[in-house]
Every structure is written in structure tokens, then in C-alpha cells.
Tab-separated table of C-alpha atoms in Angstrom:
chain	number	residue	atom	x	y	z
F	400	MET	CA	28.035	14.918	-12.056
F	401	ASP	CA	28.459	18.651	-11.460
F	402	THR	CA	25.157	20.453	-10.810
F	403	MET	CA	26.192	23.286	-13.215
F	404	GLU	CA	26.430	20.809	-16.078
F	405	GLN	CA	23.197	19.036	-15.171
F	406	LYS	CA	20.540	19.875	-17.695
F	407	ILE	CA	16.974	20.263	-16.518
F	408	ALA	CA	14.926	17.438	-17.963
F	409	ILE	CA	11.518	18.631	-16.893
F	410	GLU	CA	10.302	21.862	-15.426
F	411	LEU	CA	6.708	22.508	-14.378
F	412	LYS	CA	5.671	26.137	-13.848
F	413	HIS	CA	2.518	27.160	-12.000
F	414	ILE	CA	0.552	23.984	-12.901
F	415	THR	CA	-3.104	24.060	-11.771
F	416	LYS	CA	-5.695	21.255	-12.266
F	417	ALA	CA	-9.194	21.178	-10.825
F	418	PHE	CA	-11.858	18.473	-10.940
F	419	GLY	CA	-15.072	20.352	-10.335
F	420	PRO	CA	-14.742	22.269	-7.093
F	421	VAL	CA	-11.753	20.223	-5.953
F	422	VAL	CA	-8.363	21.715	-6.850
F	423	ALA	CA	-5.983	18.781	-7.090
F	424	ASN	CA	-2.930	20.794	-8.148
F	425	ASP	CA	-2.759	24.408	-7.060
F	426	ASP	CA	-0.014	26.490	-8.714
F	427	ILE	CA	2.695	23.750	-8.540
F	428	SER	CA	6.203	24.371	-9.803
F	429	LEU	CA	9.035	21.798	-9.735
F	430	SER	CA	11.955	20.648	-11.785
F	431	VAL	CA	14.001	17.403	-12.204
F	432	LYS	CA	17.446	17.255	-13.795
F	433	GLN	CA	18.985	14.634	-16.041
F	434	GLY	CA	21.018	12.345	-13.815
F	435	GLU	CA	18.928	12.942	-10.746
F	436	ILE	CA	16.272	11.104	-8.696
F	437	LEU	CA	13.534	13.365	-7.418
F	438	ALA	CA	11.133	12.023	-4.831
F	439	LEU	CA	7.630	13.439	-4.906
F	440	LEU	CA	6.378	13.101	-1.400
F	441	GLY	CA	2.901	13.741	-0.047
F	442	GLU	CA	-0.001	12.136	1.753
F	443	ASN	CA	-2.989	10.650	-0.020
F	444	GLY	CA	-4.942	13.421	-1.727
F	445	SER	CA	-1.953	15.826	-1.843
F	446	GLY	CA	-2.031	15.814	-5.644
F	447	LYS	CA	1.037	13.644	-6.477
F	448	THR	CA	-0.633	11.267	-8.893
F	449	THR	CA	-2.651	14.016	-10.630
F	450	LEU	CA	0.608	15.909	-11.309
F	451	MET	CA	2.327	12.901	-12.728
F	452	ASN	CA	-0.714	12.053	-14.864
F	453	ILE	CA	-0.383	15.541	-16.340
F	454	LEU	CA	3.294	14.866	-17.137
F	455	SER	CA	2.505	11.533	-18.730
F	456	GLY	CA	-0.280	12.927	-20.956
F	457	ILE	CA	-3.285	11.409	-19.176
F	458	TYR	CA	-4.630	14.728	-17.879
F	459	HIS	CA	-4.247	18.267	-19.238
F	460	PRO	CA	-3.467	21.149	-16.916
F	461	ASP	CA	-6.026	23.994	-16.578
F	462	ALA	CA	-3.158	26.467	-16.263
F	463	GLY	CA	0.660	26.538	-16.221
F	464	ASP	CA	3.465	25.439	-18.501
F	465	ILE	CA	5.489	22.233	-19.050
F	466	PHE	CA	9.097	22.465	-20.282
F	467	VAL	CA	10.833	19.326	-21.489
F	468	ARG	CA	14.626	19.748	-21.962
F	469	GLY	CA	14.135	23.527	-21.966
F	470	GLN	CA	11.404	23.550	-24.682
F	471	GLN	CA	7.768	24.438	-23.852
F	472	ARG	CA	5.532	21.487	-24.689
F	473	THR	CA	1.898	20.363	-24.504
F	474	ILE	CA	1.458	16.632	-23.870
F	475	PRO	CA	-1.936	15.608	-25.350
F	476	SER	CA	-1.613	11.844	-24.739
F	477	PRO	CA	0.628	9.169	-23.155
F	478	HIS	CA	1.857	8.384	-26.681
F	479	ASP	CA	3.021	12.012	-27.048
F	480	ALA	CA	4.737	11.740	-23.617
F	481	LEU	CA	6.728	8.786	-24.869
F	482	LYS	CA	7.768	10.620	-27.979
F	483	LEU	CA	9.213	13.261	-25.656
F	484	GLY	CA	11.079	10.503	-23.771
F	485	ILE	CA	8.749	10.434	-20.736
F	486	GLY	CA	7.694	7.005	-19.533
F	487	MET	CA	5.406	6.275	-16.542
F	488	ILE	CA	5.370	3.002	-14.591
F	489	HIS	CA	1.974	2.732	-12.848
F	490	GLN	CA	1.256	0.900	-9.657
F	491	HIS	CA	-0.922	-1.584	-11.586
F	492	PHE	CA	0.998	-3.151	-14.374
F	493	LYS	CA	-0.437	-3.257	-17.845
F	494	LEU	CA	1.022	-6.495	-19.220
F	495	VAL	CA	-0.598	-9.218	-21.332
F	496	ASP	CA	-0.447	-12.403	-19.212
F	497	VAL	CA	-0.014	-14.941	-22.002
F	498	PHE	CA	2.763	-13.016	-23.705
F	499	THR	CA	6.437	-13.458	-22.996
F	500	ALA	CA	8.560	-10.649	-21.543
F	501	GLN	CA	9.896	-9.914	-25.003
F	502	GLU	CA	6.452	-9.770	-26.609
F	503	ASN	CA	5.209	-7.409	-23.924
F	504	ILE	CA	8.191	-5.131	-24.345
F	505	VAL	CA	7.945	-4.694	-28.104
F	506	MET	CA	4.127	-4.830	-28.306
F	507	GLY	CA	2.698	-1.878	-30.177
F	508	THR	CA	6.046	-0.544	-31.419
F	509	LYS	CA	6.543	-0.074	-35.124
F	510	LEU	CA	10.382	0.128	-34.770
F	511	ASP	CA	11.128	-3.535	-34.808
F	512	ARG	CA	8.600	-5.254	-37.066
F	513	ARG	CA	11.598	-5.686	-39.411
F	514	LEU	CA	14.020	-7.046	-36.779
F	515	GLY	CA	14.490	-10.788	-36.541
F	516	LYS	CA	14.207	-12.508	-33.199
F	517	LYS	CA	18.029	-12.631	-32.818
F	518	GLU	CA	18.549	-8.856	-33.335
F	519	LEU	CA	15.613	-8.207	-31.011
F	520	ALA	CA	17.081	-10.365	-28.255
F	521	ALA	CA	20.457	-8.626	-28.706
F	522	LYS	CA	18.851	-5.172	-28.445
F	523	LEU	CA	17.038	-6.129	-25.201
F	524	SER	CA	20.167	-7.732	-23.730
F	525	ALA	CA	22.170	-4.526	-24.429
F	526	LEU	CA	19.467	-2.463	-22.645
F	527	CYS	CA	19.485	-4.848	-19.668
F	528	GLN	CA	23.277	-4.634	-19.425
F	529	LYS	CA	23.267	-0.867	-19.644
F	530	TYR	CA	20.949	-0.504	-16.607
F	531	GLY	CA	21.751	-3.641	-14.686
F	532	LEU	CA	18.326	-5.286	-15.346
F	533	GLU	CA	17.768	-8.989	-15.276
F	534	ILE	CA	15.051	-10.624	-17.221
F	535	ASP	CA	14.338	-13.875	-19.131
F	536	PRO	CA	12.953	-12.556	-22.414
F	537	LEU	CA	11.088	-15.796	-23.183
F	538	LYS	CA	9.350	-16.197	-19.789
F	539	LYS	CA	5.556	-15.875	-19.869
F	540	THR	CA	4.125	-13.024	-17.810
F	541	TYR	CA	1.850	-15.350	-15.715
F	542	HIS	CA	4.997	-17.151	-14.473
F	543	MET	CA	6.625	-13.965	-13.249
F	544	SER	CA	6.989	-12.581	-9.745
F	545	VAL	CA	5.758	-9.023	-9.110
F	546	SER	CA	9.268	-7.656	-9.295
F	547	GLU	CA	9.913	-9.371	-12.636
F	548	LYS	CA	6.769	-7.815	-14.018
F	549	GLN	CA	7.943	-4.439	-12.833
F	550	THR	CA	11.258	-4.944	-14.553
F	551	VAL	CA	9.360	-5.679	-17.843
F	552	GLU	CA	7.380	-2.465	-17.373
F	553	ILE	CA	10.595	-0.514	-16.892
F	554	LEU	CA	12.144	-2.170	-20.002
F	555	LYS	CA	9.024	-1.358	-21.970
F	556	VAL	CA	9.492	2.390	-21.563
F	557	LEU	CA	13.292	2.263	-21.938
F	558	TYR	CA	12.876	0.276	-25.124
F	559	ARG	CA	10.649	3.064	-26.473
F	560	GLY	CA	13.483	5.549	-25.829
F	561	ALA	CA	12.297	7.047	-22.571
F	562	ASP	CA	15.036	8.670	-20.451
F	563	ILE	CA	12.649	10.494	-18.057
F	564	LEU	CA	10.948	7.858	-15.823
F	565	ILE	CA	8.067	8.401	-13.436
F	566	LEU	CA	7.304	5.540	-10.968
F	567	ASP	CA	4.109	5.582	-8.931
F	568	GLU	CA	4.529	3.937	-5.520
F	569	PRO	CA	6.884	1.377	-7.065
F	570	THR	CA	7.746	-0.423	-3.828
F	571	ALA	CA	4.183	-1.071	-2.601
F	572	VAL	CA	4.286	-4.686	-3.714
F	573	LEU	CA	7.942	-5.596	-3.191
F	574	THR	CA	9.840	-7.319	-0.464
F	575	PRO	CA	12.759	-5.357	1.107
F	576	GLN	CA	15.223	-7.305	-1.046
F	577	GLU	CA	13.296	-6.590	-4.273
F	578	THR	CA	13.095	-2.946	-3.263
F	579	GLU	CA	16.894	-2.865	-2.897
F	580	ARG	CA	17.236	-4.329	-6.370
F	581	LEU	CA	14.851	-1.785	-7.818
F	582	PHE	CA	16.834	1.013	-6.163
F	583	ALA	CA	20.080	-0.302	-7.596
F	584	ILE	CA	18.417	-0.148	-11.104
F	585	LEU	CA	17.146	3.395	-10.535
F	586	ARG	CA	20.648	4.527	-9.328
F	587	SER	CA	22.192	2.987	-12.399
F	588	MET	CA	19.654	4.880	-14.579
F	589	ARG	CA	20.545	8.103	-12.775
F	590	ASP	CA	24.251	7.434	-13.406
F	591	GLN	CA	23.482	6.955	-17.157
F	592	GLY	CA	21.892	10.397	-17.220
F	593	CYS	CA	18.216	9.503	-16.876
F	594	ALA	CA	15.878	11.701	-14.875
F	595	VAL	CA	13.825	9.685	-12.419
F	596	ILE	CA	10.758	10.821	-10.447
F	597	ILE	CA	9.515	8.468	-7.736
F	598	ILE	CA	6.107	9.093	-6.124
F	599	THR	CA	5.935	7.760	-2.599
F	600	HIS	CA	4.736	8.316	0.953
F	601	LYS	CA	7.451	6.197	2.627
F	602	LEU	CA	9.943	8.453	4.329
F	603	ASN	CA	12.779	5.933	4.793
F	604	GLU	CA	12.670	5.137	1.038
F	605	VAL	CA	12.813	8.857	0.137
F	606	LEU	CA	15.919	9.206	2.335
F	607	ALA	CA	17.471	6.065	0.832
F	608	ILE	CA	16.983	6.691	-2.888
F	609	SER	CA	16.455	10.374	-3.822
F	610	ASP	CA	18.782	13.316	-4.479
F	611	ARG	CA	16.133	15.946	-3.855
F	612	VAL	CA	12.541	15.847	-2.538
F	613	THR	CA	9.541	17.947	-3.545
F	614	ILE	CA	6.860	17.849	-0.873
F	615	LEU	CA	3.176	18.390	-1.738
F	616	ARG	CA	0.478	19.247	0.739
F	617	LYS	CA	-3.162	19.697	-0.148
F	618	GLY	CA	-2.396	20.336	-3.827
F	619	LYS	CA	0.417	22.848	-3.281
F	620	SER	CA	4.190	22.352	-3.528
F	621	VAL	CA	5.355	23.436	-0.026
F	622	ALA	CA	9.057	22.874	-0.378
F	623	THR	CA	11.908	21.237	-2.297
F	624	VAL	CA	14.763	20.028	-0.147
F	625	THR	CA	18.138	18.285	-0.741
F	626	THR	CA	17.828	14.744	0.652
F	627	ALA	CA	21.299	14.770	2.194
F	628	GLU	CA	20.359	17.790	4.293
F	629	THR	CA	16.995	16.690	5.587
F	630	SER	CA	15.528	14.161	8.057
F	631	ALA	CA	12.409	12.007	8.454
F	632	GLN	CA	11.189	14.431	11.107
F	633	GLU	CA	11.566	17.534	8.823
F	634	LEU	CA	9.922	15.772	5.894
F	635	THR	CA	6.975	14.686	8.040
F	636	GLU	CA	6.493	18.246	9.280
F	637	LEU	CA	6.479	19.587	5.726
F	638	MET	CA	4.087	16.882	4.616
F	639	VAL	CA	1.624	17.263	7.452
F	640	GLY	CA	2.134	20.970	8.223
F	641	LYS	CA	2.883	20.485	11.920
F	642	LYS	CA	5.162	18.656	14.331
F	643	VAL	CA	4.364	14.928	14.584
F	644	SER	CA	5.964	12.348	16.849
F	645	LEU	CA	7.169	9.442	14.864
F	646	GLU	CA	7.341	7.118	17.865
F	647	ILE	CA	4.964	4.183	18.007
F	648	GLU	CA	4.321	2.922	21.519
F	649	ARG	CA	4.654	-0.758	22.386
F	650	PRO	CA	3.120	-1.155	25.896
F	651	VAL	CA	4.073	-4.147	27.931
F	652	VAL	CA	0.924	-6.003	28.959
F	653	GLU	CA	0.187	-9.052	31.110
F	654	GLN	CA	-0.828	-11.621	28.489
F	655	GLU	CA	-3.486	-14.245	28.583
F	656	LYS	CA	-1.921	-17.299	26.949
F	657	ALA	CA	-3.371	-18.697	23.687
F	658	LEU	CA	-6.703	-16.977	23.795
F	659	PHE	CA	-6.859	-17.778	20.062
F	660	GLU	CA	-5.271	-20.710	18.256
F	661	VAL	CA	-5.075	-21.818	14.665
F	662	HIS	CA	-4.092	-25.492	14.026
F	663	HIS	CA	-3.104	-26.903	10.631
F	664	LEU	CA	-5.498	-24.673	8.718
F	665	SER	CA	-5.785	-25.327	4.963
F	666	VAL	CA	-8.186	-23.377	2.690
F	667	ARG	CA	-8.649	-23.463	-1.058
F	668	ASN	CA	-9.613	-20.352	-3.055
F	669	GLU	CA	-12.177	-20.144	-5.854
F	670	GLU	CA	-9.763	-21.646	-8.350
F	671	GLY	CA	-9.288	-24.663	-6.081
F	672	VAL	CA	-5.694	-23.731	-5.298
F	673	TYR	CA	-4.476	-23.793	-1.678
F	674	ALA	CA	-4.544	-20.163	-0.488
F	675	LEU	CA	-3.580	-21.315	3.018
F	676	ASN	CA	-1.616	-24.516	3.524
F	677	ASP	CA	-1.137	-26.032	6.952
F	678	VAL	CA	-1.125	-22.740	8.835
F	679	SER	CA	-0.629	-22.860	12.644
F	680	PHE	CA	-0.082	-20.104	15.219
F	681	ASP	CA	-1.467	-18.844	18.529
F	682	LEU	CA	-2.390	-15.385	19.704
F	683	ASN	CA	-2.438	-14.211	23.292
F	684	GLY	CA	-4.828	-11.794	24.923
F	685	GLY	CA	-3.005	-8.474	25.335
F	686	GLU	CA	-0.774	-9.086	22.365
F	687	ILE	CA	-0.616	-7.644	18.848
F	688	LEU	CA	0.494	-10.283	16.395
F	689	GLY	CA	1.526	-8.781	13.095
F	690	VAL	CA	1.121	-10.669	9.749
F	691	ALA	CA	3.654	-9.832	7.048
F	692	GLY	CA	3.759	-11.057	3.507
F	693	VAL	CA	3.803	-9.786	-0.044
F	694	ALA	CA	0.240	-8.988	-1.247
F	695	GLY	CA	-1.721	-12.139	-2.090
F	696	SER	CA	0.146	-14.489	0.292
F	697	GLY	CA	-3.061	-15.699	1.959
F	698	GLN	CA	-3.798	-12.705	4.341
F	699	LYS	CA	-7.329	-12.128	2.882
F	700	GLU	CA	-8.206	-15.841	3.104
F	701	LEU	CA	-6.974	-15.945	6.692
F	702	CYS	CA	-9.256	-13.149	7.719
F	703	GLU	CA	-12.224	-14.479	5.770
F	704	THR	CA	-11.829	-18.023	7.197
F	705	ILE	CA	-11.752	-16.744	10.743
F	706	ALA	CA	-14.744	-14.559	10.023
F	707	GLY	CA	-16.721	-17.605	8.804
F	708	LEU	CA	-16.852	-16.269	5.241
F	709	MET	CA	-14.672	-18.973	3.710
F	710	ARG	CA	-14.759	-22.678	4.379
F	711	ALA	CA	-11.665	-24.386	5.793
F	712	GLU	CA	-10.767	-27.664	4.105
F	713	LYS	CA	-8.942	-28.926	7.186
F	714	GLY	CA	-7.694	-27.651	10.456
F	715	ALA	CA	-9.212	-26.012	13.583
F	716	ILE	CA	-9.582	-22.422	14.729
F	717	LEU	CA	-9.971	-22.307	18.471
F	718	TYR	CA	-11.237	-19.295	20.337
F	719	LYS	CA	-11.098	-19.882	24.100
F	720	LYS	CA	-10.575	-23.571	23.204
F	721	GLU	CA	-13.881	-23.717	21.208
F	722	ASN	CA	-13.592	-24.591	17.532
F	723	ILE	CA	-15.250	-21.839	15.395
F	724	VAL	CA	-14.656	-23.606	12.021
F	725	GLY	CA	-18.137	-24.199	10.531
F	726	LYS	CA	-19.875	-21.444	12.568
F	727	SER	CA	-21.711	-18.654	10.757
F	728	PRO	CA	-20.279	-15.097	10.758
F	729	ARG	CA	-23.092	-13.979	13.134
F	730	GLU	CA	-22.345	-16.830	15.626
F	731	ILE	CA	-18.653	-15.848	15.507
F	732	ILE	CA	-19.471	-12.187	16.233
F	733	LYS	CA	-21.644	-13.183	19.191
F	734	MET	CA	-18.712	-14.985	20.758
F	735	GLY	CA	-16.787	-11.726	20.988
F	736	ILE	CA	-14.678	-11.902	17.860
F	737	SER	CA	-14.701	-8.584	16.028
F	738	MET	CA	-13.453	-8.066	12.491
F	739	SER	CA	-12.457	-4.573	11.705
F	740	PHE	CA	-12.044	-6.091	8.407
F	741	ILE	CA	-10.563	-3.439	6.375
F	742	PRO	CA	-10.108	-5.188	3.150
F	743	GLU	CA	-9.212	-3.644	-0.187
F	744	ASP	CA	-12.837	-2.532	-0.641
F	745	ARG	CA	-13.585	-0.922	2.681
F	746	LEU	CA	-17.104	-0.024	1.666
F	747	GLY	CA	-17.908	-3.389	0.076
F	748	MET	CA	-17.425	-5.428	3.221
F	749	GLY	CA	-17.521	-3.333	6.303
F	750	LEU	CA	-19.939	-0.480	5.700
F	751	VAL	CA	-22.965	0.334	3.501
F	752	ALA	CA	-21.908	3.214	1.335
F	753	SER	CA	-25.263	4.822	0.909
F	754	MET	CA	-26.018	4.973	4.611
F	755	GLY	CA	-24.840	7.464	7.155
F	756	MET	CA	-22.694	6.818	10.256
F	757	THR	CA	-25.696	6.227	12.539
F	758	ASP	CA	-27.190	3.501	10.391
F	759	ASN	CA	-23.747	1.867	9.908
F	760	MET	CA	-23.372	1.767	13.684
F	761	LEU	CA	-26.725	-0.018	13.843
F	762	LEU	CA	-25.591	-2.739	11.524
F	763	LYS	CA	-23.418	-4.029	14.300
F	764	SER	CA	-25.834	-3.773	17.176
F	765	TYR	CA	-29.356	-4.211	15.854
F	766	GLN	CA	-29.087	-7.983	16.014
F	767	ASN	CA	-29.404	-7.840	19.780
F	768	GLY	CA	-32.568	-5.668	19.619
F	769	LYS	CA	-35.897	-7.008	20.817
F	770	GLY	CA	-39.155	-6.225	19.096
F	771	PRO	CA	-39.949	-4.669	15.722
F	772	PHE	CA	-38.655	-1.158	16.465
F	773	VAL	CA	-35.023	-0.164	16.312
F	774	ASN	CA	-33.863	2.368	18.867
F	775	LYS	CA	-31.514	4.691	17.005
F	776	LYS	CA	-30.526	6.788	19.988
F	777	PRO	CA	-27.518	4.704	21.137
F	778	ALA	CA	-26.235	4.479	17.516
F	779	ARG	CA	-26.523	8.246	17.181
F	780	GLU	CA	-24.676	8.820	20.428
F	781	LEU	CA	-22.010	6.338	19.390
F	782	ALA	CA	-21.588	8.088	16.036
F	783	LEU	CA	-21.170	11.474	17.731
F	784	ARG	CA	-18.706	9.990	20.237
F	785	LEU	CA	-16.577	8.496	17.511
F	786	ILE	CA	-16.556	11.731	15.508
F	787	GLU	CA	-15.088	13.523	18.503
F	788	LYS	CA	-12.728	10.790	19.747
F	789	LEU	CA	-11.223	9.941	16.299
F	790	ASP	CA	-11.502	13.375	14.775
F	791	ILE	CA	-13.718	12.109	11.900
F	792	SER	CA	-14.340	14.758	9.342
F	793	THR	CA	-17.989	14.461	8.116
F	794	PRO	CA	-20.765	17.000	7.427
F	795	GLY	CA	-23.028	15.004	9.820
F	796	ILE	CA	-23.983	11.616	11.168
F	797	THR	CA	-26.508	11.091	8.390
F	798	THR	CA	-24.109	11.908	5.502
F	799	PRO	CA	-23.629	8.748	3.393
F	800	VAL	CA	-20.222	7.249	4.255
F	801	SER	CA	-19.463	7.009	0.522
F	802	ARG	CA	-18.904	10.805	0.618
F	803	LEU	CA	-16.177	10.590	3.315
F	804	SER	CA	-12.519	10.318	2.445
F	805	GLY	CA	-10.748	6.912	2.788
F	806	GLY	CA	-9.144	7.961	6.093
F	807	ASN	CA	-12.501	8.885	7.634
F	808	VAL	CA	-14.173	5.693	6.387
F	809	GLN	CA	-11.429	3.752	8.060
F	810	LYS	CA	-11.944	5.498	11.363
F	811	VAL	CA	-15.710	4.893	11.251
F	812	LEU	CA	-15.162	1.213	10.606
F	813	LEU	CA	-12.469	0.556	13.222
F	814	GLY	CA	-14.241	2.747	15.719
F	815	ARG	CA	-17.440	0.784	15.358
F	816	GLU	CA	-15.761	-2.540	15.744
F	817	ILE	CA	-13.880	-1.466	18.873
F	818	GLU	CA	-17.048	-0.154	20.474
F	819	SER	CA	-18.482	-3.681	20.400
F	820	GLU	CA	-15.748	-4.527	22.999
F	821	PRO	CA	-14.342	-7.559	21.279
F	822	GLN	CA	-11.840	-9.922	22.829
F	823	LEU	CA	-10.234	-10.721	19.504
F	824	LEU	CA	-9.874	-7.969	16.927
F	825	ILE	CA	-8.729	-8.766	13.410
F	826	THR	CA	-7.717	-5.801	11.367
F	827	ALA	CA	-6.329	-5.922	7.806
F	828	TYR	CA	-4.396	-2.927	6.386
F	829	PRO	CA	-6.104	-0.495	8.778
F	830	VAL	CA	-3.932	2.483	7.761
F	831	ARG	CA	-3.801	1.878	4.040
F	832	GLY	CA	-4.231	5.250	2.346
F	833	LEU	CA	-4.359	7.238	5.594
F	834	ASP	CA	-2.447	10.373	6.431
F	835	ILE	CA	0.170	10.230	9.135
F	836	ASN	CA	-2.020	11.728	11.894
F	837	SER	CA	-4.873	9.296	11.263
F	838	SER	CA	-2.443	6.337	11.086
F	839	TYR	CA	-1.045	7.205	14.539
F	840	THR	CA	-4.593	7.571	15.905
F	841	ILE	CA	-5.226	4.019	14.729
F	842	TYR	CA	-2.026	2.669	16.279
F	843	ASP	CA	-3.061	4.276	19.578
F	844	LEU	CA	-6.475	2.668	19.314
F	845	LEU	CA	-4.965	-0.742	18.732
F	846	ASN	CA	-2.632	-0.248	21.690
F	847	GLU	CA	-5.584	0.737	23.868
F	848	GLN	CA	-7.271	-2.534	22.946
F	849	LYS	CA	-4.106	-4.422	23.745
F	850	LYS	CA	-3.993	-2.870	27.207
F	851	LYS	CA	-7.598	-4.068	27.738
F	852	GLY	CA	-6.345	-7.607	27.176
F	853	VAL	CA	-7.779	-7.895	23.655
F	854	ALA	CA	-5.919	-10.259	21.244
F	855	VAL	CA	-5.163	-8.195	18.109
F	856	LEU	CA	-4.249	-9.720	14.747
F	857	PHE	CA	-2.777	-6.927	12.653
F	858	ILE	CA	-2.291	-7.546	8.956
F	859	GLY	CA	-0.051	-4.860	7.666
F	860	GLU	CA	2.156	-3.947	4.732
F	861	ASP	CA	4.683	-1.469	6.220
F	862	LEU	CA	7.446	-3.509	7.769
F	863	ASP	CA	8.755	-0.561	9.828
F	864	VAL	CA	5.352	-0.221	11.472
F	865	LEU	CA	5.014	-3.972	12.101
F	866	LEU	CA	8.437	-4.015	13.759
F	867	GLU	CA	7.594	-1.092	16.081
F	868	LEU	CA	3.925	-1.814	16.947
F	869	CYS	CA	3.689	-5.596	17.148
F	870	ASP	CA	4.870	-8.037	19.812
F	871	ARG	CA	5.419	-10.871	17.359
F	872	ILE	CA	5.341	-11.092	13.559
F	873	LEU	CA	4.054	-14.103	11.635
F	874	VAL	CA	5.340	-14.207	8.001
F	875	LEU	CA	3.265	-15.739	5.169
F	876	CYS	CA	4.538	-16.788	1.801
F	877	HIS	CA	2.204	-18.390	-0.772
F	878	GLY	CA	-0.161	-19.379	1.964
F	879	GLU	CA	2.401	-21.042	4.243
F	880	VAL	CA	3.880	-19.767	7.510
F	881	THR	CA	7.658	-19.235	6.965
F	882	GLY	CA	8.246	-18.216	10.588
F	883	ILE	CA	7.119	-16.302	13.655
F	884	LEU	CA	9.562	-13.786	15.107
F	885	ALA	CA	9.733	-11.629	18.224
F	886	ALA	CA	9.338	-8.141	16.741
F	887	GLN	CA	11.898	-6.486	19.026
F	888	GLU	CA	14.671	-8.827	17.832
F	889	ALA	CA	13.656	-9.182	14.163
F	890	THR	CA	15.163	-7.211	11.270
F	891	LYS	CA	13.588	-6.110	8.037
F	892	GLU	CA	16.079	-8.225	6.057
F	893	GLN	CA	15.118	-11.326	7.970
F	894	ILE	CA	11.411	-10.725	7.330
F	895	GLY	CA	12.145	-9.937	3.666
F	896	LEU	CA	13.803	-13.286	3.171
F	897	MET	CA	10.922	-15.070	4.840
F	898	MET	CA	8.369	-13.138	2.712
F	899	ALA	CA	10.215	-14.533	-0.320
F	900	GLY	CA	9.866	-18.113	1.013
F	901	GLU	CA	13.023	-18.776	3.084
F	902	THR	CA	12.004	-20.458	6.308
F	903	GLU	CA	13.496	-19.372	9.544
F	904	GLY	CA	15.758	-21.828	11.435
F	905	GLY	CA	14.434	-21.561	14.972
F	906	ALA	CA	10.707	-20.968	15.663
F	907	ALA	CA	9.910	-18.012	17.954
């Protein structure tokens, strides 16, 4: 489609939005054309989601103008956004579990109360054909995979007449193959004249799917570039504001064989369903073993069982040939196993939100103290050392950690765990929500541990990082191990198939 003929679908001019003293969007201008995919790229806290919430009628700008198809508009609510043809697909889907796909799609629309089931099915099937979507209209939501639910969400907004689509981090929960399918759908929408905005922080996806990229940094739009003329390196510099090396080191280390072994581990979750089923693997000292899997494949239960927080139904977990199943979390920590357990709720499990850094350091070490008085001096010194080493941004060591940003909380937690000089370090999603610089600091920290002979179990979600950082990658699907691969020889496609449940022929 010739650019001259492309109509501008949405134009934002000088949009500003503040929450108290924090300016989330600072004088932002951008546009997206019909028949174009615009990527909105920026680190956490750069203002991407706030901006899209303004477009979809959830927030109202303090200043600036919104033009939809050349007309100035105010968007008081999500309902009004849909009337203007703007549909947003959020990261967390809003579907009714017991409804079928079809019921979810038409729910709340007045249009088709009069249509019979047949006409309705025909209308949906025409939409699916137009955009290359596949869905079983009678399937109940609770039987659907994540990518099927996402397809239903997309159909929901298309059905309501939206031709301007905003997707917030749409690939966070998809395997590489599902991501490819989603991208094919988005390209087909673009070719049909839709305007698509995709919010993301994954550079390789931006390069694969978008036509242009608008980069946000600290609430400002710093540049808009044509995707075909840019590179991962340039996008990173625009996003971070300085040159960053995108190389992750993978040092070669003399390994201590099978420092940690898991044999035939089975664990049931609260509902009594097997969250882990017959899981076996070993982990060497001086090795980083990555764990890949779509969210909810048993990663959380694996961590919690090793930590002594969940009971294993059967199987053994051997650390230096000693079985730790049945031991209390405190006994496990005393053996030299450290959990930089960075679960979904960092503050809930690892740190006490209302306490400052010093007191959070003490949580780890006071158990060894003798007598009724706690000596805070070493904890204070440790807090200060970590602030300097990890570049933690905090007003002071007594500031409650709840006031720190996610990235800084992460550094406090991982820094504290590493300082206890563990021999086995288990870390789950340690860079989730972190900016690029902090992420690379954490990869360096993990490599430092590896060089010291520590066995590191790294549960991650970014396959590119797992392939570069880890020595081997264990893939989980629905609580079962579908294979263990040597990271240097593995491909993303291979891992993607295993994440979806296809087992690998030869074991690594």
C-alpha cells in the first residue's frame, strides 16, 4: 500500500498524563496509519501502558489532543473507544470461563440479540476467514489454551467493529510457534487495512512484526524509526539512552558432576492435580541449567518443593547425595541451598515490604545469631555494599523496600541470596520487569556464581536469554519434562515444540 494513500488512523499530539508527582506521559506525540503495524517500545515505567490506556478510554490525558481518522475526539470510556473502532487486548484476558467462545464474543452486544445461532455462527466464521483466525465457537473457555483465549479476545473486538487494535505484551504467554501464528494474524489484519499497535519490550519481535517503531523513554517519545532501517543495537540505545552491549557471556567452567539431583518427583497442587509428574534431572556445580515452559507448566511448584514449601508425593531431591524431601525450609537453607526465589510476588515471598534493606538482610542471617541481641552492623554494611555493587536506587538503607521500583527490589533480593554464599542457587524470573541494564547486571551476577562452582537453576521466560546464558535447558510442559537440551545446539523452534508437549527424540 502506498504511503501517500495510507490514511492516519490515530494521531496523538502532545499527550501529558501525571499521577501525583509522577509524570507517566510527558508531551508524547505519535501516529499510526491504517494498514500499518506500529510497535511501541520502551522499558518498564517508560509510559507505554499509560499511553494505550488513554487511547482505550481507561485514563484521560491532562493535556494534549487525540485525533481518530483525522477528527479530534475525547474518549471518556472503553465503550466510547470501541464506538470509534479502537479495541484493546490486555495482557490478562477478560473472558468468562464457563462460556463458549461464541458466548464470550457476543456477550454484552446488542447487535445480535435478534440473530439466530446459525446466522451468528456464519458471521463469526466470515470474520475468522477474513483474518485467518481459527476457533471452535462452541468450545468452553476453560478448555482453551492461552493462545486460543487470545484469539477469542481478538475476535471480541473485531466483532464489535474495531479496526484499530492495541495489543499489550501479547506474546508474553505464548510459545514461539503460537507467536508466529499471532504475527500471521496481525499481518493479515494490516493487509486488510487495520491499524495495529503492539506494546512490547522484546527487540527481536519488534524487528519481526512492525513497520515502524515509536520508542518511549522515561515518559517521553524519543524517536520513531522505520523498522526496515533500524537494528536491535540502535533500538536498545534509543530505549536506554546509551550504548549497551547485547552480548551475554557464557563462561566455560570446570563442573562438579551432579551436585544436585531430582529423581521421579511428583507433586500435587492445592486442587489435587499433578503439578509435577515424574520429573527427573541433575544439575552440576558450575553450571546454569535453564528451565523453559509456558507459564504454569510446573515451574513454581518445582521451586517451592525444592525450598521445602510444598510436599512431594513421591520422588527424591538429592543435594550432595542427601535427600532433602521432608526437610524444613530452614534446614534446607542451612545446607547451603539458596532460593533467590523471585516469584510473581517478589515482596510476598522474599522480602518484607514495610522493612528497609538492612532489616531485610537480617532476615537471612539472624538465625545464626547467638543471644538475645541482634547485631545490625554487618547487615548495614552488606546493604551499603549491595547498593554500590548493584547500583540500587534507594533513598537509604532504612527506606521500606515497598517504595523501591521492581528492578531495585529484584537486585536487593538476589544480592542478599548471593551474599549467603550458597552452593545451589535457584532463581525464578529474576529479570522480569527489569530494564536492560539491570537485566545484564543480573546475568553477570549469575555467571559470577557459576564461576565459583555454584549450581544455578534459572527459570526464565525469554528463550533468547535462556539460549545464550544457560549451559543446558530443561523444558517443562504440564508438569512433565519433555527434554533436556544443550543450549549451544538448541534452537528456539525445537524448544517451542517441546514447550507445547512434543518430546525430544534423544535425551541430552
